[in-house]
């Protein structure tokens, strides 16, 4: 997963499809991998309690910040 942060905050809410971070209220667009054309607006988190059901606190931004990612936790997440 690749996450980006850039520009002013947008109107898209958590879980909505995005192309860049500036479109998301959270300012985080979590891409499915390098070269991905679309992603999903994510939200910062400190542990799994910060994420909705079906999501885990395991995505990483380019700054090393944890964000909610759809699916089960990975070894480095919570």
PDB file of C-alpha atoms in Angstrom:
ATOM      1  CA  UNK A   1       0.000   0.000   0.000  1.00  0.00           C
ATOM      2  CA  UNK A   2       1.079   3.531  -0.752  1.00  0.00           C
ATOM      3  CA  UNK A   3      -0.480   6.613   0.813  1.00  0.00           C
ATOM      4  CA  UNK A   4       0.054  10.227  -0.147  1.00  0.00           C
ATOM      5  CA  UNK A   5      -0.580  13.576   1.537  1.00  0.00           C
ATOM      6  CA  UNK A   6      -0.777  16.772  -0.501  1.00  0.00           C
ATOM      7  CA  UNK A   7      -2.716  20.028  -1.042  1.00  0.00           C
ATOM      8  CA  UNK A   8      -5.813  21.414   0.699  1.00  0.00           C
ATOM      9  CA  UNK A   9      -8.401  19.096   2.236  1.00  0.00           C
ATOM     10  CA  UNK A  10     -11.116  17.840  -0.095  1.00  0.00           C
ATOM     11  CA  UNK A  11     -14.714  16.762   0.229  1.00  0.00           C
ATOM     12  CA  UNK A  12     -14.399  12.977  -0.038  1.00  0.00           C
ATOM     13  CA  UNK A  13     -15.121  11.012   3.136  1.00  0.00           C
ATOM     14  CA  UNK A  14     -13.435   7.946   4.606  1.00  0.00           C
ATOM     15  CA  UNK A  15     -13.836   4.925   2.313  1.00  0.00           C
ATOM     16  CA  UNK A  16     -14.646   6.891  -0.832  1.00  0.00           C
ATOM     17  CA  UNK A  17     -12.589   6.371  -3.999  1.00  0.00           C
ATOM     18  CA  UNK A  18      -9.860   8.955  -4.639  1.00  0.00           C
ATOM     19  CA  UNK A  19      -7.044   9.701  -7.048  1.00  0.00           C
ATOM     20  CA  UNK A  20      -5.014  12.025  -4.819  1.00  0.00           C
ATOM     21  CA  UNK A  21      -4.842  12.987  -1.152  1.00  0.00           C
ATOM     22  CA  UNK A  22      -6.134  16.525  -1.726  1.00  0.00           C
ATOM     23  CA  UNK A  23      -9.550  15.057  -2.584  1.00  0.00           C
ATOM     24  CA  UNK A  24      -9.991  13.502   0.897  1.00  0.00           C
ATOM     25  CA  UNK A  25     -11.196  15.192   4.089  1.00  0.00           C
ATOM     26  CA  UNK A  26      -8.580  13.151   5.966  1.00  0.00           C
ATOM     27  CA  UNK A  27      -5.917  14.276   3.499  1.00  0.00           C
ATOM     28  CA  UNK A  28      -4.937  10.616   2.988  1.00  0.00           C
ATOM     29  CA  UNK A  29      -5.596   8.661  -0.233  1.00  0.00           C
ATOM     30  CA  UNK A  30      -4.466   5.062   0.265  1.00  0.00           C
ATOM     31  CA  UNK A  31      -3.425   3.534  -3.064  1.00  0.00           C
ATOM     32  CA  UNK A  32      -3.412  -0.230  -3.606  1.00  0.00           C
ATOM     33  CA  UNK A  33       0.231  -0.181  -4.697  1.00  0.00           C
ATOM     34  CA  UNK A  34       2.841   1.574  -6.840  1.00  0.00           C
ATOM     35  CA  UNK A  35       1.372   2.701 -10.153  1.00  0.00           C
ATOM     36  CA  UNK A  36      -2.228   2.363  -8.948  1.00  0.00           C
ATOM     37  CA  UNK A  37      -4.543   4.874 -10.613  1.00  0.00           C
ATOM     38  CA  UNK A  38      -7.175   4.969  -7.858  1.00  0.00           C
ATOM     39  CA  UNK A  39      -7.225   4.572  -4.103  1.00  0.00           C
ATOM     40  CA  UNK A  40      -9.543   5.053  -1.151  1.00  0.00           C
ATOM     41  CA  UNK A  41      -9.744   7.884   1.388  1.00  0.00           C
ATOM     42  CA  UNK A  42      -8.279   6.574   4.628  1.00  0.00           C
ATOM     43  CA  UNK A  43      -8.013   8.022   8.124  1.00  0.00           C
ATOM     44  CA  UNK A  44      -5.057   8.241  10.512  1.00  0.00           C
ATOM     45  CA  UNK A  45      -5.086   5.785  13.427  1.00  0.00           C
ATOM     46  CA  UNK A  46      -3.103   4.714  16.470  1.00  0.00           C
ATOM     47  CA  UNK A  47      -4.618   1.252  16.876  1.00  0.00           C
ATOM     48  CA  UNK A  48      -7.404  -0.950  15.509  1.00  0.00           C
ATOM     49  CA  UNK A  49      -9.986   0.742  17.762  1.00  0.00           C
ATOM     50  CA  UNK A  50      -9.679   3.881  15.602  1.00  0.00           C
ATOM     51  CA  UNK A  51     -10.872   2.016  12.489  1.00  0.00           C
ATOM     52  CA  UNK A  52     -14.364   0.847  11.489  1.00  0.00           C
ATOM     53  CA  UNK A  53     -15.296  -2.839  11.360  1.00  0.00           C
ATOM     54  CA  UNK A  54     -13.535  -4.627   8.492  1.00  0.00           C
ATOM     55  CA  UNK A  55     -10.599  -2.197   8.551  1.00  0.00           C
ATOM     56  CA  UNK A  56      -7.298  -2.389  10.464  1.00  0.00           C
ATOM     57  CA  UNK A  57      -4.682   0.143  11.513  1.00  0.00           C
ATOM     58  CA  UNK A  58      -1.994  -1.128   9.150  1.00  0.00           C
ATOM     59  CA  UNK A  59      -1.631   1.195   6.158  1.00  0.00           C
ATOM     60  CA  UNK A  60       1.432   3.448   6.064  1.00  0.00           C
ATOM     61  CA  UNK A  61       1.778   6.904   4.560  1.00  0.00           C
ATOM     62  CA  UNK A  62       5.022   7.997   2.952  1.00  0.00           C
ATOM     63  CA  UNK A  63       5.766   9.725   6.280  1.00  0.00           C
ATOM     64  CA  UNK A  64       5.402   6.434   8.178  1.00  0.00           C
ATOM     65  CA  UNK A  65       2.029   7.328   9.729  1.00  0.00           C
ATOM     66  CA  UNK A  66      -0.461   4.512  10.361  1.00  0.00           C
ATOM     67  CA  UNK A  67      -3.839   4.756   8.620  1.00  0.00           C
ATOM     68  CA  UNK A  68      -6.904   2.532   8.488  1.00  0.00           C
ATOM     69  CA  UNK A  69      -6.679  -0.003   5.668  1.00  0.00           C
ATOM     70  CA  UNK A  70      -9.435  -2.329   4.538  1.00  0.00           C
ATOM     71  CA  UNK A  71      -8.860  -5.919   5.619  1.00  0.00           C
ATOM     72  CA  UNK A  72      -7.058  -7.753   8.431  1.00  0.00           C
ATOM     73  CA  UNK A  73      -4.005  -6.427  10.239  1.00  0.00           C
ATOM     74  CA  UNK A  74      -0.535  -7.009   8.835  1.00  0.00           C
ATOM     75  CA  UNK A  75       2.453  -7.929  11.061  1.00  0.00           C
ATOM     76  CA  UNK A  76       3.562  -4.306  11.588  1.00  0.00           C
ATOM     77  CA  UNK A  77       0.043  -2.967  12.302  1.00  0.00           C
ATOM     78  CA  UNK A  78      -2.333  -3.271  15.232  1.00  0.00           C
TER      79      UNK A  78
END
